[in-house]
Short mmCIF file of C-alpha atoms and ligand atoms in Angstrom, two decimals:
data_model
loop_
_atom_site.label_atom_id
_atom_site.label_comp_id
_atom_site.label_asym_id
_atom_site.label_seq_id
_atom_site.Cartn_x
_atom_site.Cartn_y
_atom_site.Cartn_z
CA UNK A 655 -138.25 -37.02 79.15
CA UNK A 656 -134.69 -38.17 79.71
CA UNK A 657 -132.42 -38.81 76.77
CA UNK A 658 -129.07 -40.49 76.59
CA UNK A 659 -126.62 -39.69 73.82
CA UNK A 660 -123.73 -42.09 73.36
CA UNK A 661 -120.57 -40.39 72.08
CA UNK A 662 -118.50 -37.36 72.90
CA UNK A 663 -117.49 -35.32 69.86
CA UNK A 664 -118.63 -32.28 67.91
CA UNK A 665 -121.24 -34.34 66.12
CA UNK A 666 -122.77 -35.37 69.45
CA UNK A 667 -122.70 -31.77 70.64
CA UNK A 668 -124.65 -30.74 67.53
CA UNK A 669 -127.15 -33.56 68.07
CA UNK A 670 -127.59 -32.58 71.72
CA UNK A 671 -128.10 -28.90 70.95
CA UNK A 672 -130.70 -29.76 68.34
CA UNK A 673 -132.52 -32.17 70.64
CA UNK A 674 -132.68 -29.45 73.28
CA UNK A 675 -135.00 -27.45 71.05
CA UNK A 676 -137.71 -29.96 72.03
CA UNK A 677 -139.24 -28.69 75.24
CA UNK A 678 -140.42 -32.12 76.34
CA UNK A 679 -136.83 -33.14 76.85
CA UNK A 680 -135.87 -32.24 80.41
CA UNK A 681 -132.51 -33.90 80.63
CA UNK A 682 -129.78 -35.12 78.30
CA UNK A 683 -126.93 -37.30 79.41
CA UNK A 684 -123.84 -37.60 77.23
CA UNK A 685 -121.72 -40.75 77.60
CA UNK A 686 -118.95 -39.71 77.78
CA UNK A 687 -119.56 -36.27 76.26
CA UNK A 688 -116.74 -33.79 76.78
CA UNK A 689 -115.84 -30.79 78.91
CA UNK A 690 -117.11 -28.35 76.32
CA UNK A 691 -120.70 -29.56 76.58
CA UNK A 692 -121.40 -28.85 80.20
CA UNK A 693 -124.09 -26.29 79.46
CA UNK A 694 -126.01 -28.63 77.21
CA UNK A 695 -125.76 -32.07 78.77
CA UNK A 696 -124.70 -33.91 81.87
CA UNK A 697 -121.53 -35.73 80.91
CA UNK A 698 -120.97 -39.12 82.49
CA UNK A 699 -117.55 -40.76 82.35
CA UNK A 700 -118.61 -43.94 80.56
CA UNK A 701 -116.80 -44.75 77.33
CA UNK A 702 -118.84 -45.09 74.15
CA UNK A 703 -117.57 -48.65 73.67
CA UNK A 704 -118.42 -49.80 77.20
CA UNK A 705 -121.76 -51.34 76.27
CA UNK A 706 -122.37 -53.04 79.63
CA UNK A 707 -121.85 -49.79 81.53
CA UNK A 708 -124.07 -47.88 79.10
CA UNK A 709 -126.85 -50.42 79.58
CA UNK A 710 -126.48 -50.25 83.38
CA UNK A 711 -126.59 -46.48 83.26
CA UNK A 712 -129.76 -46.50 81.14
CA UNK A 713 -131.41 -48.95 83.50
CA UNK A 714 -130.52 -46.99 86.64
CA UNK A 715 -131.52 -43.61 85.28
CA UNK A 716 -134.91 -44.35 83.73
CA UNK A 717 -133.79 -43.29 80.27
CA UNK A 718 -136.69 -42.78 77.86
CA UNK A 719 -134.78 -42.74 74.58
CA UNK A 720 -131.20 -43.24 73.47
CA UNK A 721 -129.25 -41.93 70.50
CA UNK A 722 -126.17 -43.97 69.68
CA UNK A 723 -124.02 -41.76 67.48
CA UNK A 724 -120.52 -43.25 66.87
CA UNK A 725 -119.66 -46.21 64.68
CA UNK A 726 -117.93 -48.36 67.31
CA UNK A 727 -120.84 -48.82 69.73
CA UNK A 728 -123.23 -49.34 66.82
CA UNK A 729 -121.07 -52.07 65.34
CA UNK A 730 -120.63 -53.57 68.82
CA UNK A 731 -124.40 -53.87 69.29
CA UNK A 732 -125.16 -50.98 71.65
CA UNK A 733 -128.62 -50.47 70.13
CA UNK A 734 -129.39 -54.18 70.39
CA UNK A 735 -128.39 -54.19 74.06
CA UNK A 736 -130.39 -51.07 74.95
CA UNK A 737 -133.50 -52.16 73.07
CA UNK A 738 -133.29 -55.50 74.85
CA UNK A 739 -133.83 -53.79 78.20
CA UNK A 740 -136.65 -51.72 76.74
CA UNK A 741 -134.88 -48.46 75.90
CA UNK A 742 -136.00 -47.23 72.47
CA UNK A 743 -133.03 -46.14 70.37
CA UNK A 744 -132.14 -44.15 67.32
CA UNK A 745 -129.49 -46.08 65.44
CA UNK A 746 -129.08 -49.36 63.57
CA UNK A 747 -128.69 -52.76 65.18
CA UNK A 748 -125.29 -54.43 64.84
CA UNK A 749 -126.42 -56.59 61.95
CA UNK A 750 -127.23 -53.43 59.97
CA UNK A 751 -124.28 -51.38 61.22
CA UNK A 752 -122.08 -53.88 59.40
CA UNK A 753 -122.70 -51.73 56.31
CA UNK A 754 -119.94 -49.53 57.77
CA UNK A 755 -118.27 -52.13 59.99
CA UNK A 756 -117.12 -54.26 57.07
CA UNK A 757 -116.02 -52.85 53.74
CA UNK A 758 -116.03 -56.39 52.32
CA UNK A 759 -119.69 -56.67 53.31
CA UNK A 760 -120.65 -53.32 51.80
CA UNK A 761 -118.73 -53.87 48.57
CA UNK A 762 -120.29 -57.32 48.11
CA UNK A 763 -123.73 -55.88 48.88
CA UNK A 764 -123.31 -53.25 46.18
CA UNK A 765 -122.12 -55.81 43.67
CA UNK A 766 -124.98 -58.19 44.42
CA UNK A 767 -127.64 -55.48 44.07
CA UNK A 768 -126.09 -53.51 41.21
CA UNK A 769 -125.44 -50.35 43.23
CA UNK A 770 -122.80 -48.21 41.47
CA UNK A 771 -119.41 -48.23 43.19
CA UNK A 772 -115.71 -48.58 42.31
CA UNK A 773 -114.64 -51.94 40.84
CA UNK A 774 -112.84 -54.00 43.46
CA UNK A 775 -111.25 -57.24 44.59
CA UNK A 776 -111.19 -58.66 48.13
CA UNK A 777 -108.11 -60.33 49.58
CA UNK A 778 -107.49 -62.30 52.76
CA UNK A 779 -104.11 -63.53 51.52
CA UNK A 780 -101.24 -61.06 51.35
CA UNK A 781 -99.36 -62.76 48.53
CA UNK A 782 -102.45 -62.82 46.37
CA UNK A 783 -102.97 -59.11 47.03
CA UNK A 784 -99.35 -58.29 46.13
CA UNK A 785 -99.57 -60.35 42.96
CA UNK A 786 -102.77 -58.59 41.92
CA UNK A 787 -101.08 -55.23 42.46
CA UNK A 788 -98.27 -56.07 40.03
CA UNK A 789 -100.62 -55.35 37.15
CA UNK A 790 -103.43 -53.31 38.75
CA UNK A 791 -104.04 -49.82 37.36
CA UNK A 792 -102.31 -47.07 39.37
CA UNK A 793 -103.37 -45.00 41.33
CA UNK A 794 -105.22 -47.62 43.29
CA UNK A 795 -107.13 -47.58 46.55
CA UNK A 796 -106.48 -49.98 49.41
CA UNK A 797 -108.96 -50.30 52.25
CA UNK A 798 -108.85 -52.25 55.48
CA UNK A 799 -112.06 -54.24 55.93
CA UNK A 800 -112.99 -53.11 59.43
CA UNK A 801 -113.25 -49.85 61.35
CA UNK A 802 -109.97 -47.96 61.54
CA UNK A 803 -110.84 -44.53 62.95
CA UNK A 804 -111.39 -43.33 59.41
CA UNK A 805 -107.76 -44.01 58.58
CA UNK A 806 -108.04 -47.40 56.91
CA UNK A 807 -108.02 -46.04 53.36
CA UNK A 808 -104.80 -45.54 51.43
CA UNK A 809 -104.72 -43.98 47.98
CA UNK A 810 -101.54 -45.34 46.43
CA UNK A 811 -100.10 -43.07 43.75
CA UNK A 812 -97.35 -45.54 42.85
CA UNK A 813 -97.04 -49.32 42.79
CA UNK A 814 -94.48 -49.10 45.62
CA UNK A 815 -96.94 -47.25 47.83
CA UNK A 816 -99.55 -49.89 47.07
CA UNK A 817 -97.21 -52.72 48.07
CA UNK A 818 -96.30 -50.84 51.25
CA UNK A 819 -99.95 -50.32 52.12
CA UNK A 820 -100.70 -54.01 51.80
CA UNK A 821 -97.68 -54.92 53.93
CA UNK A 822 -98.61 -52.44 56.62
CA UNK A 823 -102.23 -53.60 56.79
CA UNK A 824 -101.82 -57.36 56.40
CA UNK A 825 -98.36 -58.01 57.84
CA UNK A 826 -97.67 -55.19 60.32
CA UNK A 827 -101.36 -55.00 61.23
CA UNK A 828 -101.29 -51.24 61.71
CA UNK A 829 -105.08 -51.34 61.89
CA UNK A 830 -105.17 -54.54 63.96
CA UNK A 831 -107.66 -57.17 62.86
CA UNK A 832 -109.38 -54.56 60.66
CA UNK A 833 -106.65 -55.28 58.11
CA UNK A 834 -106.98 -59.07 58.03
CA UNK A 835 -109.11 -58.67 54.94
CA UNK A 836 -108.57 -55.85 52.50
CA UNK A 837 -110.36 -54.37 49.54
CA UNK A 838 -108.35 -53.11 46.58
CA UNK A 839 -110.43 -50.86 44.39
CA UNK A 840 -110.50 -48.68 41.35
CA UNK A 841 -109.45 -45.05 41.85
CA UNK A 842 -112.37 -42.78 41.04
CA UNK A 843 -112.32 -39.06 40.41
CA UNK A 844 -114.90 -36.33 40.74
CA UNK A 845 -116.40 -34.07 43.36
CA UNK A 846 -117.37 -35.76 46.61
CA UNK A 847 -120.72 -35.33 48.28
CA UNK A 848 -121.90 -36.50 51.67
CA UNK A 849 -125.59 -37.28 51.94
CA UNK A 850 -126.85 -38.19 55.38
CA UNK A 851 -130.30 -39.71 55.32
CA UNK A 852 -132.96 -40.73 57.78
CA UNK A 853 -134.37 -44.16 57.08
CA UNK A 854 -136.69 -46.51 58.93
CA UNK A 855 -136.12 -49.33 56.46
CA UNK A 856 -139.16 -48.32 54.41
CA UNK A 857 -138.73 -44.66 53.61
CA UNK A 858 -135.52 -42.77 52.88
CA UNK A 859 -135.38 -39.06 53.64
CA UNK A 860 -132.09 -37.55 52.48
CA UNK A 861 -130.96 -34.58 54.50
CA UNK A 862 -129.44 -31.50 52.97
CA UNK A 863 -126.21 -32.45 51.15
CA UNK A 864 -122.78 -31.44 52.42
CA UNK A 865 -119.09 -31.40 51.57
CA UNK A 866 -116.32 -32.48 53.92
CA UNK A 867 -112.71 -31.23 53.75
CA UNK A 868 -110.66 -34.18 54.88
CA UNK A 869 -107.09 -33.04 54.30
CA UNK A 870 -105.25 -31.23 57.07
CA UNK A 871 -103.94 -28.28 55.04
CA UNK A 872 -105.25 -25.60 52.69
CA UNK A 873 -105.66 -26.59 49.07
CA UNK A 874 -106.53 -30.17 50.08
CA UNK A 875 -102.90 -30.87 50.96
CA UNK A 876 -101.44 -32.75 53.89
CA UNK A 877 -102.63 -35.82 55.69
CA UNK A 878 -106.16 -37.16 55.87
CA UNK A 879 -108.00 -36.15 59.03
CA UNK A 880 -111.39 -36.81 60.56
CA UNK A 881 -112.54 -33.66 58.72
CA UNK A 882 -111.34 -30.05 58.95
CA UNK A 883 -114.57 -28.40 57.94
CA UNK A 884 -117.82 -28.74 56.04
CA UNK A 885 -120.34 -26.76 54.08
CA UNK A 886 -123.99 -27.43 53.25
CA UNK A 887 -125.63 -27.64 50.84
CA UNK A 888 -123.08 -29.05 48.40
CA UNK A 889 -123.47 -27.14 45.09
CA UNK A 890 -122.34 -30.13 43.03
CA UNK A 891 -125.36 -32.06 44.24
CA UNK A 892 -128.03 -30.77 41.87
CA UNK A 893 -131.67 -31.80 41.89
CA UNK A 894 -131.06 -34.03 38.87
CA UNK A 895 -128.19 -35.80 40.58
CA UNK A 896 -130.27 -36.17 43.74
CA UNK A 897 -132.93 -37.93 41.70
CA UNK A 898 -130.41 -40.33 40.17
CA UNK A 899 -128.97 -41.05 43.62
CA UNK A 900 -132.40 -41.81 45.05
CA UNK A 901 -133.18 -44.24 42.24
CA UNK A 902 -129.82 -45.94 41.79
CA UNK A 903 -128.30 -45.77 45.27
CA UNK A 904 -130.48 -44.77 48.24
CA UNK A 905 -133.58 -46.87 47.66
CA UNK A 906 -131.64 -49.87 46.30
CA UNK A 907 -129.41 -49.84 49.39
CA UNK A 908 -132.30 -49.81 51.83
CA UNK A 909 -134.04 -52.50 49.79
CA UNK A 910 -130.85 -54.60 49.69
CA UNK A 911 -130.43 -54.40 53.46
CA UNK A 912 -134.04 -55.53 53.94
CA UNK A 913 -133.52 -58.44 51.52
CA UNK A 914 -130.46 -59.48 53.50
CA UNK A 915 -132.47 -59.49 56.73
CA UNK A 916 -130.52 -56.49 57.98
CA UNK A 917 -133.11 -53.70 57.95
CA UNK A 918 -131.35 -50.41 58.55
CA UNK A 919 -133.00 -47.89 60.86
CA UNK A 920 -131.19 -44.70 61.78
CA UNK A 921 -128.96 -42.32 59.88
CA UNK A 922 -127.47 -43.90 56.80
CA UNK A 923 -124.62 -41.85 55.42
CA UNK A 924 -123.82 -42.06 51.71
CA UNK A 925 -120.30 -40.96 50.81
CA UNK A 926 -120.60 -40.36 47.07
CA UNK A 927 -118.31 -39.46 44.23
CA UNK A 928 -119.87 -37.76 41.22
CA UNK A 929 -117.89 -39.42 38.44
CA UNK A 930 -118.16 -38.93 34.69
CA UNK A 931 -120.15 -42.15 34.67
CA UNK A 932 -122.62 -41.01 37.29
CA UNK A 933 -122.71 -40.98 41.09
CA UNK A 934 -120.92 -43.87 42.79
CA UNK A 935 -120.70 -44.94 46.41
CA UNK A 936 -117.31 -44.38 48.02
CA UNK A 937 -118.44 -45.49 51.43
CA UNK A 938 -121.42 -46.06 53.66
CA UNK A 939 -121.46 -44.96 57.28
CA UNK A 940 -124.03 -46.31 59.72
CA UNK A 941 -124.28 -42.98 61.52
CA UNK A 942 -124.24 -39.21 61.28
CA UNK A 943 -121.00 -37.88 59.78
CA UNK A 944 -118.59 -35.73 61.72
CA UNK A 945 -118.27 -32.78 60.92
CA UNK A 946 -121.16 -33.03 58.41
CA UNK A 947 -123.73 -33.15 61.20
CA UNK A 948 -122.50 -29.78 62.43
CA UNK A 949 -123.70 -28.11 59.20
CA UNK A 950 -126.70 -30.32 58.43
CA UNK A 951 -128.61 -30.24 61.73
CA UNK A 952 -128.59 -26.46 62.14
CA UNK A 953 -130.52 -26.33 58.86
CA UNK A 954 -133.11 -28.91 59.97
CA UNK A 955 -136.41 -27.15 60.60
CA UNK A 956 -138.34 -30.20 61.83
CA UNK A 957 -137.96 -31.27 65.45
CA UNK A 958 -135.09 -33.77 65.55
CA UNK A 959 -136.55 -35.88 68.31
CA UNK A 960 -139.82 -36.26 66.37
CA UNK A 961 -137.85 -37.52 63.39
CA UNK A 962 -135.77 -39.90 65.47
CA UNK A 963 -138.88 -41.33 67.11
CA UNK A 964 -140.56 -41.77 63.73
CA UNK A 965 -137.51 -43.66 62.48
CA UNK A 966 -137.53 -45.92 65.52
CA UNK A 967 -141.28 -46.60 65.11
CA UNK A 968 -141.05 -47.06 61.34
CA UNK A 969 -143.37 -44.12 60.75
CA UNK A 970 -141.03 -41.88 58.82
CA UNK A 971 -143.47 -41.66 55.90
CA UNK A 972 -146.00 -40.02 58.21
CA UNK A 973 -143.97 -36.92 58.94
CA UNK A 974 -142.59 -34.08 56.88
CA UNK A 975 -138.87 -33.46 57.31
CA UNK A 976 -137.93 -29.94 56.26
CA UNK A 977 -134.69 -28.05 55.86
CA UNK A 978 -134.19 -24.31 55.78
CA UNK A 979 -133.38 -22.78 52.42
CA UNK A 980 -130.09 -21.50 53.82
CA UNK A 981 -126.45 -22.54 53.95
CA UNK A 982 -124.01 -23.43 56.71
CA UNK A 983 -120.25 -23.56 57.10
CA UNK A 984 -118.25 -25.30 59.81
CA UNK A 985 -114.60 -24.41 60.36
CA UNK A 986 -112.87 -26.96 62.57
CA UNK A 987 -110.29 -25.54 64.97
CA UNK A 988 -107.68 -28.16 65.75
CA UNK A 989 -104.57 -28.44 67.87
CA UNK A 990 -101.50 -27.54 65.80
CA UNK A 991 -99.86 -30.76 64.60
CA UNK A 992 -103.06 -32.78 64.22
CA UNK A 993 -103.45 -35.45 62.80
CA UNK A 994 -99.86 -36.05 63.93
CA UNK A 995 -98.49 -35.16 67.35
CA UNK A 996 -99.99 -32.19 69.18
CA UNK A 997 -100.12 -30.61 72.62
CA UNK A 998 -103.27 -30.15 74.69
CA UNK A 999 -104.32 -28.56 77.97
CA UNK A 1000 -104.77 -24.98 76.72
CA UNK A 1001 -107.73 -22.95 77.87
CA UNK A 1002 -110.49 -22.38 75.31
CA UNK A 1003 -112.11 -18.96 75.42
CA UNK A 1004 -115.24 -18.00 73.55
CA UNK A 1005 -116.00 -14.29 73.31
CA UNK A 1006 -119.41 -13.09 74.46
CA UNK A 1007 -121.75 -12.27 71.63
CA UNK A 1008 -120.21 -14.66 69.14
CA UNK A 1009 -122.67 -15.01 66.26
CA UNK A 1010 -122.07 -18.69 65.55
CA UNK A 1011 -122.61 -22.08 67.11
CA UNK A 1012 -119.57 -23.68 68.69
CA UNK A 1013 -119.68 -27.46 68.83
CA UNK A 1014 -116.95 -28.81 71.02
CA UNK A 1015 -115.19 -32.08 70.22
CA UNK A 1016 -111.95 -32.35 72.18
CA UNK A 1017 -112.08 -30.60 75.54
CA UNK A 1018 -111.99 -31.34 79.23
CA UNK A 1019 -113.01 -29.44 82.32
CA UNK A 1020 -110.41 -28.52 84.90
CA UNK A 1021 -111.04 -26.08 87.77
CA UNK A 1022 -114.07 -24.87 85.86
CA UNK A 1023 -111.94 -24.01 82.87
CA UNK A 1024 -112.44 -25.68 79.51
CA UNK A 1025 -109.11 -26.99 78.23
CA UNK A 1026 -108.18 -28.49 74.88
CA UNK A 1027 -107.98 -32.27 75.04
CA UNK A 1028 -107.91 -33.55 71.50
CA UNK A 1029 -106.75 -33.08 67.93
CA UNK A 1030 -109.97 -31.67 66.60
CA UNK A 1031 -110.99 -29.27 69.35
CA UNK A 1032 -114.20 -27.66 68.12
CA UNK A 1033 -116.17 -26.47 65.13
CA UNK A 1034 -117.38 -22.91 64.56
CA UNK A 1035 -120.61 -23.04 62.58
CA UNK A 1036 -122.31 -20.14 60.85
CA UNK A 1037 -125.67 -20.19 59.09
CA UNK A 1038 -126.60 -17.59 56.49
CA UNK A 1039 -128.87 -17.11 53.49
CA UNK A 1040 -126.31 -18.39 51.01
CA UNK A 1041 -123.03 -20.26 50.94
CA UNK A 1042 -120.75 -17.27 50.39
CA UNK A 1043 -122.28 -15.43 53.34
CA UNK A 1044 -122.10 -18.54 55.54
CA UNK A 1045 -118.40 -19.00 54.79
CA UNK A 1046 -117.68 -15.28 55.36
CA UNK A 1047 -119.56 -15.32 58.61
CA UNK A 1048 -117.87 -18.46 59.91
CA UNK A 1049 -114.42 -16.97 59.29
CA UNK A 1050 -115.50 -13.66 60.85
CA UNK A 1051 -116.51 -15.48 64.02
CA UNK A 1052 -113.56 -17.91 64.25
CA UNK A 1053 -111.21 -15.31 65.84
CA UNK A 1054 -113.70 -15.00 68.70
CA UNK A 1055 -112.70 -18.49 69.79
CA UNK A 1056 -109.16 -18.66 71.07
CA UNK A 1057 -106.76 -21.20 72.51
CA UNK A 1058 -103.01 -21.62 72.27
CA UNK A 1059 -101.70 -23.70 69.39
CA UNK A 1060 -104.95 -23.41 67.46
CA UNK A 1061 -104.90 -24.34 63.80
CA UNK A 1062 -107.64 -24.18 61.19
CA UNK A 1063 -107.85 -24.28 57.43
CA UNK A 1064 -108.50 -20.94 55.79
CA UNK A 1065 -110.19 -22.29 52.66
CA UNK A 1066 -113.21 -24.24 53.88
CA UNK A 1067 -115.96 -23.77 51.30
CA UNK A 1068 -113.76 -22.26 48.58
CA UNK A 1069 -114.07 -25.23 46.27
CA UNK A 1070 -117.84 -25.16 46.64
CA UNK A 1071 -117.98 -21.41 46.01
CA UNK A 1072 -115.96 -21.93 42.84
CA UNK A 1073 -118.45 -24.57 41.74
CA UNK A 1074 -121.28 -22.09 42.26
CA UNK A 1075 -119.61 -19.69 39.86
P1 AMP B 1725 -113.38 -43.45 53.23
O1 AMP B 1725 -112.75 -43.64 54.57
O2 AMP B 1725 -113.89 -44.68 52.59
O3 AMP B 1725 -114.33 -42.28 53.25
O4 AMP B 1725 -112.23 -42.90 52.29
C1 AMP B 1725 -111.53 -41.74 52.63
C2 AMP B 1725 -111.37 -40.89 51.40
O5 AMP B 1725 -110.59 -41.59 50.44
C3 AMP B 1725 -112.67 -40.58 50.68
O6 AMP B 1725 -113.32 -39.48 51.20
C4 AMP B 1725 -112.17 -40.32 49.28
O7 AMP B 1725 -111.67 -39.01 49.18
C5 AMP B 1725 -111.02 -41.27 49.15
N1 AMP B 1725 -111.43 -42.49 48.44
C6 AMP B 1725 -111.96 -43.61 48.96
N2 AMP B 1725 -112.21 -44.51 48.00
C7 AMP B 1725 -111.81 -43.95 46.84
C8 AMP B 1725 -111.79 -44.39 45.46
N3 AMP B 1725 -112.23 -45.58 45.10
N4 AMP B 1725 -111.32 -43.53 44.55
C9 AMP B 1725 -110.85 -42.31 44.89
N5 AMP B 1725 -110.83 -41.86 46.14
C10 AMP B 1725 -111.31 -42.66 47.11
N1 LIG B 1726 -116.76 -36.95 57.85
C1 LIG B 1726 -116.67 -38.30 57.47
C2 LIG B 1726 -117.20 -39.25 58.44
O1 LIG B 1726 -117.89 -38.93 59.38
O2 LIG B 1726 -116.92 -40.44 58.28
#
């Protein structure tokens, strides 16, 4: 069997490594993949947003199944296009991917179906937004409607910052057309939990919960990033809370999407905040999270391809999806300076005998050497019997991966460990 994976980051590397456990899979192509994956997939220089080229590639290479991992191609209709030529896919069609592609859509969906989320207003007119902000409670949260590389959310701590955010999104268009419409919403507080789930539109199977660490620096300081590390499971996400989430959020969301004629099949990611008034949705993603996937999939005991096929065929209720009763920690190693300016082109070396998975995100091959080529370079992932051991082990193994200008947070998992105690 030949599989195509669209995307090229650490998340895709984790998906590919997990798929490889299935012995029926002879070949995996990654489009575009990256230079750090060469042992696990054949990387083909086709961009994840180049839908026509992806479709051509699938046609010419007798692809049996495709996994479309990133948000952009999903929102652009990559699954629709591949299915149209007869390639079965894991991932939602464009009309369902809109749950991430448009914050206005997802907020209105939650309001219509009574799914708990922050109170909000939508604006397409800048003056109206500015006027609203004159009396809105501060802090407030301002979100660009469309995809913005995970950067379209601004938490304004002062009224000035809020005005600036609106100007930059709606006037200066720092996020392009994504900022033509904006959502201004209530600032919520509480621990955050990421719950990735498999759904075929009928059944929802939440995966093991996780916690992202989005800020660049220790102590949750510094700028927002794509994620500097993760742990799973998330100790704040108790069985009782999981039950509430299933009843008030997960099932109602899948039901709502069906009602809207936008059945969601794939990985539906619930970004939740556990507030004093119960769990609320911060965001939906139409895909696996990055770097959540790097800690969730290593704990999946069931064959990933079997699950993906069951989702595609709407037979998820017929299989048992099991996770190991263990914990995982991912420490992201980045290029110093990220998410601002940084240098690349440094050789990445991984010591023999490293007792961790290394999922590579930003690397290229040059003269058979693997060189850094991005802000987030790779994730070092350790699995152990419990969270404390997983965190210890990850940090014990991190020094076995070296490249110049490497930077990583030293406190991934500490907040979760505190919660355990
Ligand atoms: P998002 O891109 O929607 O995940 O937002 C990025 C981050 O901003 C989230 O992980 C939260 O930490 C924070 N955030 C988003 N919305 C809110 C909100 N309504 N209240 C407080 N924090 C928020
Ligand atoms: N780690 C957050 C995301 O994938 O959007």
